[in-house]
Amino acid sequence: MKPVPLSLLPDTATVRADGSLAIGGCNLLDVAAQFGTPVFVYDEAHVRARCREAVAAFGPGRAVYATKAFLCGAMARLAYDEGMLLDVASGGELFVALNAGVPADALTLHGNNKSLAELRMAIEAGVRHIVVDSFDELDRLDTLHAEGLAAPKVIARITPGVHAHTHEFIATGQDDSKFGFNLGNGDAQRAVDRLRRSPSVHLEGVHCHIGSNVFEASSFAKAAEVMAKFAAPLDLPELVLGGGLGVAYVAGEEAPTITQWGNVLLDACQALGVRSAVSVEPGRSIVAQAAVTLYSVGTIKQIPGVRTYVSVDGGMSDNPRPVLYGSGYEAFLPRAVEAERPLIARLVGKHCESGDVLIFDAALPADLGVGDVLATPVTGAYGHSMASNYNKLTRPPVVFVNDGTARVVVRRETYEDLVRCEVV
Ligand code: LLP
């Protein structure tokens, strides 16, 4: 197998004369030695560049970072500083963004089952928009208005009936979905009619999100067409077309760039005569390729005639995507980035179950040994954010590298953190 494609690595990745890899001017082996493993290492310049690309492609105020992909205070501030607004999908995400100093009027609250408390929190904070997802949520907004809260600006989430070609767990635009008001059965029209009449809210626009990790620009254009047709007679100021742009995770995959995605969507909207401001909510495409996870190899087990298992010091608790979605990843050794990878092995974690697989058939250098630092690229989205404490592993730190400096923005959890919420 060929070396790991450098195109999967963060923008500032450079191979040094000795064959080792630096990101943000920091040697990854030094980062591993300084902060320990496992560790998420983010190329700050890469994240900033993707935020700027999104703002340039869609315009100021029209590129909304979906924080579910990766959120901590440093990330929230970075995205906001680069001109993005932020989408939060729970009271917790809202809290983290506000706690980071992002103004409430830069935040949109999402969620298919927002509680009264979450809605109250968002309205009291003064968020920019609440994306209304259901009739029950409308009832809750009425309740809050009756309590005396101000009427928030809202966007109606529409399920356009467009099937995105992606894993079924992350496809959301089809009719059979827990999200939004279905277009096909008239719910969308009923919701919009009620929202327009309601004194509890100000309806500002409609929204759709067809799914995540979508590679085909045509799926987005189709959704834009369906939404534009629905939205035209409403004549509302906002049309939000969600996130979902895919990224390449493994050799041979190719995804549209944010700029190309912008061109497809905005051209489609222009051709359809859309007058509303068109905005999007990218998450994965902003952060996925910005990070690599560094692990240490601890155990290598060869079963002649069967396979080789390579165990690292993390696993499904820092990257559940292979187990959840069957997602593929690549692996390489930061000490020898351009090495051929003839060894095919199962890369596994340290959790107490056989399903704890990071890469089913990883291609690795032949001289891989115990103690090696091993990296998996494209782990910047939905890795840290979906991390767990399974088997009471402590969640890894997040390190931002930039211009030769590595700084921890989320520290490694300690054993004390594991018992912090225990009472008695
Ligand atoms: N907007 C809405 C309303 C969403 O539901 C999502 C993602 C996004 C934006 C951002 O989508 P992105 O640009 O990141 O594709 N855990 C899964 C992905 C779940 C995505 C959920 N919603 C994974 O690891 O693939």
Short mmCIF file of C-alpha atoms and ligand atoms in Angstrom, two decimals:
data_model
loop_
_atom_site.label_atom_id
_atom_site.label_comp_id
_atom_site.label_asym_id
_atom_site.label_seq_id
_atom_site.Cartn_x
_atom_site.Cartn_y
_atom_site.Cartn_z
CA MET A 1 0.00 0.00 0.00
CA LYS A 2 1.11 3.51 -0.84
CA PRO A 3 2.01 6.06 1.84
CA VAL A 4 -0.85 8.01 3.38
CA PRO A 5 -2.07 10.62 0.84
CA LEU A 6 -0.76 14.00 1.97
CA SER A 7 -4.04 15.51 0.73
CA LEU A 8 -5.76 14.03 3.80
CA LEU A 9 -3.44 15.91 6.15
CA PRO A 10 -4.03 19.43 7.51
CA ASP A 11 -3.04 22.39 5.34
CA THR A 12 0.23 23.17 7.12
CA ALA A 13 1.46 19.56 7.22
CA THR A 14 5.08 19.39 6.08
CA VAL A 15 7.37 16.42 5.78
CA ARG A 16 10.75 17.20 7.32
CA ALA A 17 14.10 16.10 5.91
CA ASP A 18 14.17 13.12 8.29
CA GLY A 19 10.77 11.94 7.01
CA SER A 20 8.84 13.05 10.08
CA LEU A 21 5.69 15.16 10.03
CA ALA A 22 5.17 18.66 11.34
CA ILE A 23 1.83 20.42 11.55
CA GLY A 24 1.58 24.10 12.39
CA GLY A 25 5.37 24.09 12.58
CA CYS A 26 5.31 21.54 15.42
CA ASN A 27 6.83 18.09 15.12
CA LEU A 28 4.08 15.61 15.95
CA LEU A 29 6.44 13.38 17.92
CA ASP A 30 7.28 16.36 20.13
CA VAL A 31 3.57 17.09 20.57
CA ALA A 32 2.97 13.46 21.61
CA ALA A 33 5.92 13.59 24.02
CA GLN A 34 4.80 16.87 25.55
CA PHE A 35 1.08 16.21 25.93
CA GLY A 36 0.91 12.42 25.98
CA THR A 37 -1.36 10.22 23.88
CA PRO A 38 -4.07 9.93 22.79
CA VAL A 39 -4.32 13.57 21.79
CA PHE A 40 -6.30 15.51 19.19
CA VAL A 41 -3.98 17.89 17.34
CA TYR A 42 -5.69 20.68 15.38
CA ASP A 43 -4.02 22.83 12.75
CA GLU A 44 -5.35 26.25 13.72
CA ALA A 45 -4.47 27.83 10.37
CA HIS A 46 -6.44 25.10 8.58
CA VAL A 47 -9.57 25.76 10.65
CA ARG A 48 -9.25 29.50 10.12
CA ALA A 49 -8.79 29.02 6.39
CA ARG A 50 -11.96 26.89 6.13
CA CYS A 51 -13.98 29.43 8.13
CA ARG A 52 -12.76 32.21 5.85
CA GLU A 53 -13.51 30.13 2.78
CA ALA A 54 -17.09 29.60 3.99
CA VAL A 55 -17.58 33.29 4.75
CA ALA A 56 -16.13 34.23 1.36
CA ALA A 57 -18.30 31.68 -0.45
CA PHE A 58 -21.62 32.56 1.19
CA GLY A 59 -21.08 36.09 2.49
CA PRO A 60 -20.80 37.62 5.96
CA GLY A 61 -23.50 36.42 8.32
CA ARG A 62 -24.40 33.56 6.00
CA ALA A 63 -21.91 30.88 7.07
CA VAL A 64 -22.94 29.28 10.35
CA TYR A 65 -20.53 26.82 11.98
CA ALA A 66 -22.30 23.67 13.21
CA THR A 67 -20.67 23.31 16.60
CA LYS A 68 -21.74 19.68 17.05
CA ALA A 69 -18.79 18.75 14.81
CA PHE A 70 -16.31 20.04 17.37
CA LEU A 71 -16.93 22.49 20.17
CA CYS A 72 -14.90 24.02 22.94
CA GLY A 73 -14.40 27.64 23.94
CA ALA A 74 -11.35 28.12 21.73
CA MET A 75 -13.16 26.73 18.68
CA ALA A 76 -16.28 28.82 19.29
CA ARG A 77 -14.21 32.00 19.55
CA LEU A 78 -12.11 31.11 16.52
CA ALA A 79 -15.14 30.52 14.29
CA TYR A 80 -16.78 33.73 15.51
CA ASP A 81 -13.57 35.74 15.08
CA GLU A 82 -13.34 34.50 11.51
CA GLY A 83 -16.77 35.86 10.75
CA MET A 84 -18.95 32.79 11.18
CA LEU A 85 -22.16 32.56 13.15
CA LEU A 86 -22.66 29.42 15.26
CA ASP A 87 -25.31 26.72 15.28
CA VAL A 88 -25.91 25.04 18.64
CA ALA A 89 -28.13 22.01 19.03
CA SER A 90 -28.73 21.79 22.78
CA GLY A 91 -28.68 23.87 25.94
CA GLY A 92 -25.20 22.48 26.56
CA GLU A 93 -23.82 23.66 23.24
CA LEU A 94 -25.54 27.00 23.79
CA PHE A 95 -23.92 27.27 27.21
CA VAL A 96 -20.43 26.46 25.89
CA ALA A 97 -20.72 29.04 23.11
CA LEU A 98 -22.02 31.77 25.44
CA ASN A 99 -19.40 30.84 28.02
CA ALA A 100 -16.75 31.34 25.35
CA GLY A 101 -17.92 34.92 24.91
CA VAL A 102 -19.75 34.47 21.61
CA PRO A 103 -22.66 36.95 21.58
CA ALA A 104 -26.10 35.37 21.70
CA ASP A 105 -27.14 37.16 18.53
CA ALA A 106 -24.56 35.10 16.64
CA LEU A 107 -26.22 31.83 17.72
CA THR A 108 -28.95 29.67 16.22
CA LEU A 109 -30.59 27.01 18.36
CA HIS A 110 -31.45 23.69 16.74
CA GLY A 111 -32.90 20.43 18.00
CA ASN A 112 -35.81 18.10 17.33
CA ASN A 113 -36.77 17.94 21.01
CA LYS A 114 -35.84 21.19 22.67
CA SER A 115 -37.08 21.37 26.23
CA LEU A 116 -38.97 24.27 27.72
CA ALA A 117 -35.83 25.07 29.70
CA GLU A 118 -33.62 25.12 26.59
CA LEU A 119 -36.08 27.35 24.75
CA ARG A 120 -36.32 29.66 27.74
CA MET A 121 -32.53 29.83 27.99
CA ALA A 122 -32.22 30.70 24.30
CA ILE A 123 -34.93 33.38 24.38
CA GLU A 124 -33.61 34.97 27.57
CA ALA A 125 -30.08 35.01 26.13
CA GLY A 126 -31.42 36.60 22.96
CA VAL A 127 -30.27 34.13 20.31
CA ARG A 128 -30.42 35.16 16.68
CA HIS A 129 -32.77 32.37 15.62
CA ILE A 130 -34.52 29.32 16.95
CA VAL A 131 -35.06 26.68 14.29
CA VAL A 132 -38.52 25.33 15.09
CA ASP A 133 -38.74 21.60 14.50
CA SER A 134 -42.19 20.40 15.58
CA PHE A 135 -45.76 21.34 16.51
CA ASP A 136 -45.03 20.42 20.12
CA GLU A 137 -42.18 22.91 20.14
CA LEU A 138 -44.61 25.52 18.84
CA ASP A 139 -46.84 24.77 21.82
CA ARG A 140 -43.86 25.27 24.11
CA LEU A 141 -43.05 28.59 22.47
CA ASP A 142 -46.67 29.65 23.05
CA THR A 143 -46.31 28.70 26.71
CA LEU A 144 -43.17 30.80 27.08
CA HIS A 145 -44.80 33.77 25.37
CA ALA A 146 -47.76 33.47 27.73
CA GLU A 147 -45.25 33.60 30.58
CA GLY A 148 -44.15 36.97 29.29
CA LEU A 149 -41.03 36.11 27.34
CA ALA A 150 -40.30 38.07 24.17
CA ALA A 151 -41.31 36.52 20.85
CA PRO A 152 -38.13 35.04 19.31
CA LYS A 153 -37.17 35.13 15.65
CA VAL A 154 -37.62 31.64 14.26
CA ILE A 155 -36.90 29.59 11.18
CA ALA A 156 -39.06 26.58 10.31
CA ARG A 157 -37.22 23.33 9.69
CA ILE A 158 -38.64 21.61 6.64
CA THR A 159 -38.03 17.99 5.69
CA PRO A 160 -37.89 18.28 1.93
CA GLY A 161 -38.15 14.58 1.02
CA VAL A 162 -34.74 14.61 -0.66
CA HIS A 163 -32.72 11.49 -0.06
CA ALA A 164 -29.03 12.26 0.40
CA HIS A 165 -26.61 9.50 -0.50
CA THR A 166 -24.98 8.92 2.86
CA HIS A 167 -25.18 6.57 5.83
CA GLU A 168 -28.81 6.14 6.93
CA PHE A 169 -28.04 7.34 10.47
CA ILE A 170 -26.85 10.70 9.17
CA ALA A 171 -29.37 11.19 6.35
CA THR A 172 -32.06 13.59 7.51
CA GLY A 173 -33.88 15.02 4.51
CA GLN A 174 -36.01 12.01 3.58
CA ASP A 175 -39.70 11.74 4.55
CA ASP A 176 -39.08 9.09 7.21
CA SER A 177 -37.19 11.35 9.60
CA LYS A 178 -37.57 12.54 13.17
CA PHE A 179 -36.56 16.04 12.08
CA GLY A 180 -38.68 18.92 10.92
CA PHE A 181 -42.03 19.45 9.22
CA ASN A 182 -42.59 17.18 6.25
CA LEU A 183 -43.21 18.90 2.96
CA GLY A 184 -44.91 15.95 1.31
CA ASN A 185 -47.79 15.51 3.75
CA GLY A 186 -48.65 19.17 4.19
CA ASP A 187 -47.16 19.57 7.66
CA ALA A 188 -44.67 22.14 6.38
CA GLN A 189 -47.43 24.35 5.02
CA ARG A 190 -49.52 23.91 8.19
CA ALA A 191 -46.51 24.83 10.34
CA VAL A 192 -45.70 27.91 8.31
CA ASP A 193 -49.33 29.04 8.39
CA ARG A 194 -49.43 28.70 12.17
CA LEU A 195 -46.04 30.39 12.61
CA ARG A 196 -47.09 33.34 10.47
CA ARG A 197 -50.25 33.87 12.52
CA SER A 198 -48.63 33.25 15.90
CA PRO A 199 -47.94 36.20 18.21
CA SER A 200 -45.39 33.99 20.04
CA VAL A 201 -42.77 34.10 17.28
CA HIS A 202 -41.51 36.08 14.30
CA LEU A 203 -41.08 33.77 11.33
CA GLU A 204 -38.00 34.78 9.36
CA GLY A 205 -37.37 31.87 7.06
CA VAL A 206 -37.22 28.17 6.31
CA HIS A 207 -34.48 25.62 6.79
CA CYS A 208 -33.51 22.17 5.59
CA HIS A 209 -30.60 19.83 6.18
CA ILE A 210 -30.57 16.77 3.96
CA GLY A 211 -27.83 14.83 5.68
CA SER A 212 -24.18 14.74 6.55
CA ASN A 213 -21.03 13.71 4.70
CA VAL A 214 -22.76 14.19 1.36
CA PHE A 215 -20.39 14.10 -1.62
CA GLU A 216 -22.81 14.78 -4.45
CA ALA A 217 -23.36 18.44 -5.22
CA SER A 218 -26.49 17.41 -7.12
CA SER A 219 -28.21 16.34 -3.87
CA PHE A 220 -27.74 19.87 -2.51
CA ALA A 221 -28.98 21.44 -5.73
CA LYS A 222 -32.08 19.21 -5.59
CA ALA A 223 -32.80 20.29 -2.00
CA ALA A 224 -32.31 23.94 -2.97
CA GLU A 225 -34.82 23.50 -5.79
CA VAL A 226 -37.47 21.90 -3.57
CA MET A 227 -36.96 24.49 -0.83
CA ALA A 228 -36.93 27.43 -3.22
CA LYS A 229 -40.25 26.31 -4.67
CA PHE A 230 -41.78 26.02 -1.22
CA ALA A 231 -40.30 29.28 0.05
CA ALA A 232 -41.07 31.48 -2.98
CA PRO A 233 -44.69 32.39 -2.12
CA LEU A 234 -43.74 32.96 1.54
CA ASP A 235 -41.33 35.74 0.63
CA LEU A 236 -39.32 35.43 3.86
CA PRO A 237 -35.88 36.99 4.37
CA GLU A 238 -33.97 33.77 5.18
CA LEU A 239 -33.38 30.45 3.43
CA VAL A 240 -31.05 28.08 5.32
CA LEU A 241 -29.80 25.07 3.40
CA GLY A 242 -28.10 23.24 6.28
CA GLY A 243 -24.69 21.63 6.37
CA GLY A 244 -23.65 18.26 5.14
CA LEU A 245 -20.75 18.79 2.78
CA GLY A 246 -18.64 15.62 2.84
CA VAL A 247 -14.89 15.32 3.21
CA ALA A 248 -12.38 12.73 2.03
CA TYR A 249 -11.42 10.36 4.84
CA VAL A 250 -9.43 7.76 2.94
CA ALA A 251 -7.27 7.42 -0.19
CA GLY A 252 -9.30 7.72 -3.37
CA GLU A 253 -12.16 9.79 -1.95
CA GLU A 254 -12.76 13.26 -3.29
CA ALA A 255 -15.27 15.81 -2.04
CA PRO A 256 -16.26 19.22 -3.39
CA THR A 257 -14.54 22.15 -1.70
CA ILE A 258 -16.54 24.65 0.33
CA THR A 259 -16.13 27.12 -2.53
CA GLN A 260 -17.48 24.61 -5.07
CA TRP A 261 -20.37 23.79 -2.73
CA GLY A 262 -21.11 27.50 -2.45
CA ASN A 263 -21.09 27.92 -6.21
CA VAL A 264 -23.47 25.01 -6.74
CA LEU A 265 -25.92 26.18 -4.08
CA LEU A 266 -25.85 29.87 -4.90
CA ASP A 267 -26.03 29.27 -8.67
CA ALA A 268 -29.01 26.98 -8.11
CA CYS A 269 -30.71 29.57 -5.92
CA GLN A 270 -30.04 32.33 -8.39
CA ALA A 271 -31.40 30.27 -11.26
CA LEU A 272 -34.51 29.58 -9.18
CA GLY A 273 -35.02 33.28 -8.53
CA VAL A 274 -34.51 33.03 -4.75
CA ARG A 275 -34.64 36.49 -3.17
CA SER A 276 -34.00 35.41 0.44
CA ALA A 277 -30.54 35.51 1.99
CA VAL A 278 -29.14 32.00 1.56
CA SER A 279 -27.09 30.63 4.44
CA VAL A 280 -25.52 27.28 5.33
CA GLU A 281 -24.36 25.40 8.42
CA PRO A 282 -21.15 23.49 7.68
CA GLY A 283 -19.57 21.51 10.49
CA ARG A 284 -17.50 18.63 9.18
CA SER A 285 -16.06 20.51 6.21
CA ILE A 286 -14.69 23.20 8.54
CA VAL A 287 -12.88 20.95 11.01
CA ALA A 288 -12.59 17.32 9.88
CA GLN A 289 -9.32 17.51 7.97
CA ALA A 290 -7.85 20.04 10.40
CA ALA A 291 -6.98 17.42 13.00
CA VAL A 292 -5.11 14.19 13.47
CA THR A 293 -5.32 11.95 16.51
CA LEU A 294 -2.04 10.68 17.91
CA TYR A 295 -2.00 7.34 19.71
CA SER A 296 0.75 5.10 21.09
CA VAL A 297 1.02 1.53 19.95
CA GLY A 298 0.97 -0.71 23.02
CA THR A 299 0.36 -4.27 21.90
CA ILE A 300 0.84 -6.13 18.64
CA LYS A 301 -0.72 -9.59 18.38
CA GLN A 302 -0.03 -11.80 15.40
CA ILE A 303 -2.36 -14.72 14.77
CA PRO A 304 -0.69 -16.70 11.98
CA GLY A 305 -3.06 -17.36 9.13
CA VAL A 306 -5.71 -15.11 10.64
CA ARG A 307 -4.59 -11.49 11.10
CA THR A 308 -2.50 -9.04 13.10
CA TYR A 309 -4.06 -6.81 15.75
CA VAL A 310 -2.39 -3.50 16.57
CA SER A 311 -3.73 -1.99 19.80
CA VAL A 312 -3.47 1.70 20.63
CA ASP A 313 -4.18 3.62 23.82
CA GLY A 314 -7.56 5.06 22.74
CA GLY A 315 -10.31 3.57 20.61
CA MET A 316 -14.08 3.78 20.27
CA SER A 317 -14.23 6.30 23.13
CA ASP A 318 -12.32 8.95 21.16
CA ASN A 319 -13.54 7.89 17.72
CA PRO A 320 -16.83 5.98 17.64
CA ARG A 321 -17.40 6.66 13.93
CA PRO A 322 -15.97 3.36 12.62
CA VAL A 323 -18.21 1.39 14.99
CA LEU A 324 -21.29 3.57 14.49
CA TYR A 325 -21.16 4.16 10.76
CA GLY A 326 -18.52 1.78 9.44
CA SER A 327 -16.45 4.84 8.55
CA GLY A 328 -13.01 4.31 7.07
CA TYR A 329 -9.81 5.96 8.22
CA GLU A 330 -6.14 5.86 7.27
CA ALA A 331 -3.20 5.48 9.63
CA PHE A 332 0.45 6.44 9.39
CA LEU A 333 3.53 6.86 11.53
CA PRO A 334 4.47 10.52 12.09
CA ARG A 335 8.13 9.47 12.23
CA ALA A 336 7.96 8.15 8.65
CA VAL A 337 5.05 9.79 6.84
CA GLU A 338 6.12 8.73 3.40
CA ALA A 339 6.77 5.10 4.26
CA GLU A 340 5.10 2.39 2.19
CA ARG A 341 2.43 0.55 4.17
CA PRO A 342 2.61 -3.15 3.33
CA LEU A 343 1.39 -4.44 6.72
CA ILE A 344 -2.38 -4.97 6.78
CA ALA A 345 -3.59 -5.14 10.36
CA ARG A 346 -6.69 -4.46 12.40
CA LEU A 347 -6.19 -1.24 14.32
CA VAL A 348 -8.05 -1.55 17.60
CA GLY A 349 -8.43 0.36 20.84
CA LYS A 350 -8.13 -0.65 24.47
CA HIS A 351 -11.81 -1.08 25.33
CA CYS A 352 -13.20 -4.29 26.68
CA GLU A 353 -15.02 -5.44 23.60
CA SER A 354 -14.14 -6.89 20.23
CA GLY A 355 -16.15 -4.22 18.42
CA ASP A 356 -13.65 -1.58 19.49
CA VAL A 357 -12.15 -1.13 16.04
CA LEU A 358 -10.61 2.05 14.63
CA ILE A 359 -9.61 0.64 11.23
CA PHE A 360 -10.72 -2.79 10.05
CA ASP A 361 -7.89 -3.26 7.55
CA ALA A 362 -5.29 -0.63 8.27
CA ALA A 363 -2.31 -0.31 5.96
CA LEU A 364 0.78 0.26 8.09
CA PRO A 365 4.55 0.41 7.67
CA ALA A 366 6.28 -2.96 8.04
CA ASP A 367 8.59 -1.80 10.83
CA LEU A 368 5.76 -0.60 13.10
CA GLY A 369 6.63 -1.48 16.68
CA VAL A 370 5.43 -1.21 20.25
CA GLY A 371 5.98 2.35 21.47
CA ASP A 372 5.48 3.93 18.07
CA VAL A 373 3.32 7.03 17.86
CA LEU A 374 0.61 6.33 15.29
CA ALA A 375 -1.66 8.95 13.73
CA THR A 376 -5.11 8.79 12.18
CA PRO A 377 -5.90 11.81 9.99
CA VAL A 378 -9.28 13.50 9.40
CA THR A 379 -10.43 13.15 13.01
CA GLY A 380 -11.34 16.80 13.59
CA ALA A 381 -15.11 16.37 13.23
CA TYR A 382 -17.37 14.21 15.39
CA GLY A 383 -14.43 12.66 17.24
CA HIS A 384 -13.83 14.81 20.28
CA SER A 385 -17.48 15.87 20.22
CA MET A 386 -18.72 12.28 20.35
CA ALA A 387 -16.04 11.05 22.75
CA SER A 388 -17.11 9.09 25.81
CA ASN A 389 -15.68 7.76 29.05
CA TYR A 390 -16.41 4.13 28.23
CA ASN A 391 -14.36 1.86 30.48
CA LYS A 392 -13.65 5.06 32.37
CA LEU A 393 -11.01 6.15 29.93
CA THR A 394 -10.23 9.82 30.38
CA ARG A 395 -11.04 11.90 27.32
CA PRO A 396 -7.98 13.13 25.41
CA PRO A 397 -6.81 16.73 25.37
CA VAL A 398 -7.18 19.04 22.39
CA VAL A 399 -4.02 20.80 21.28
CA PHE A 400 -4.00 23.65 18.75
CA VAL A 401 -0.76 23.98 16.79
CA ASN A 402 0.15 27.14 14.95
CA ASP A 403 3.38 28.81 13.83
CA GLY A 404 5.60 26.50 15.86
CA THR A 405 3.55 26.77 19.05
CA ALA A 406 1.41 24.02 20.56
CA ARG A 407 -1.19 25.05 23.13
CA VAL A 408 -3.71 22.96 25.02
CA VAL A 409 -7.24 24.28 24.60
CA VAL A 410 -8.94 21.36 26.37
CA ARG A 411 -6.88 19.51 28.94
CA ARG A 412 -6.83 15.75 29.33
CA GLU A 413 -9.42 14.51 31.79
CA THR A 414 -8.09 13.18 35.06
CA TYR A 415 -9.28 10.27 37.17
CA GLU A 416 -10.72 12.88 39.55
CA ASP A 417 -12.89 14.16 36.69
CA LEU A 418 -14.34 10.67 36.44
CA VAL A 419 -15.85 10.90 39.91
CA ARG A 420 -16.64 14.62 39.92
CA CYS A 421 -20.39 14.11 39.53
CA GLU A 422 -20.67 11.39 42.14
CA VAL A 423 -22.72 12.29 45.16
CA VAL A 424 -21.70 10.74 48.51
N1 LLP B 1 -27.07 21.61 10.39
C1 LLP B 1 -27.87 20.68 10.94
C2 LLP B 1 -29.26 21.01 11.20
C3 LLP B 1 -27.36 19.42 11.26
O1 LLP B 1 -28.16 18.51 11.79
C4 LLP B 1 -26.00 19.13 11.01
C5 LLP B 1 -25.43 17.83 11.38
C6 LLP B 1 -25.20 20.13 10.46
C7 LLP B 1 -25.76 21.36 10.16
C8 LLP B 1 -23.73 19.93 10.18
O2 LLP B 1 -23.53 18.95 9.24
P1 LLP B 1 -22.04 18.68 8.67
O3 LLP B 1 -21.66 19.86 7.84
O4 LLP B 1 -21.14 18.50 9.82
O5 LLP B 1 -22.20 17.43 7.87
N2 LLP B 1 -22.07 12.22 13.92
C9 LLP B 1 -22.19 12.10 12.49
C10 LLP B 1 -22.70 13.36 11.86
C11 LLP B 1 -24.02 13.82 12.39
C12 LLP B 1 -24.44 15.11 11.79
C13 LLP B 1 -25.64 15.68 12.47
N3 LLP B 1 -26.10 16.92 11.97
C14 LLP B 1 -20.84 11.67 11.91
O6 LLP B 1 -19.88 11.51 12.65
O7 LLP B 1 -20.72 11.49 10.70
#
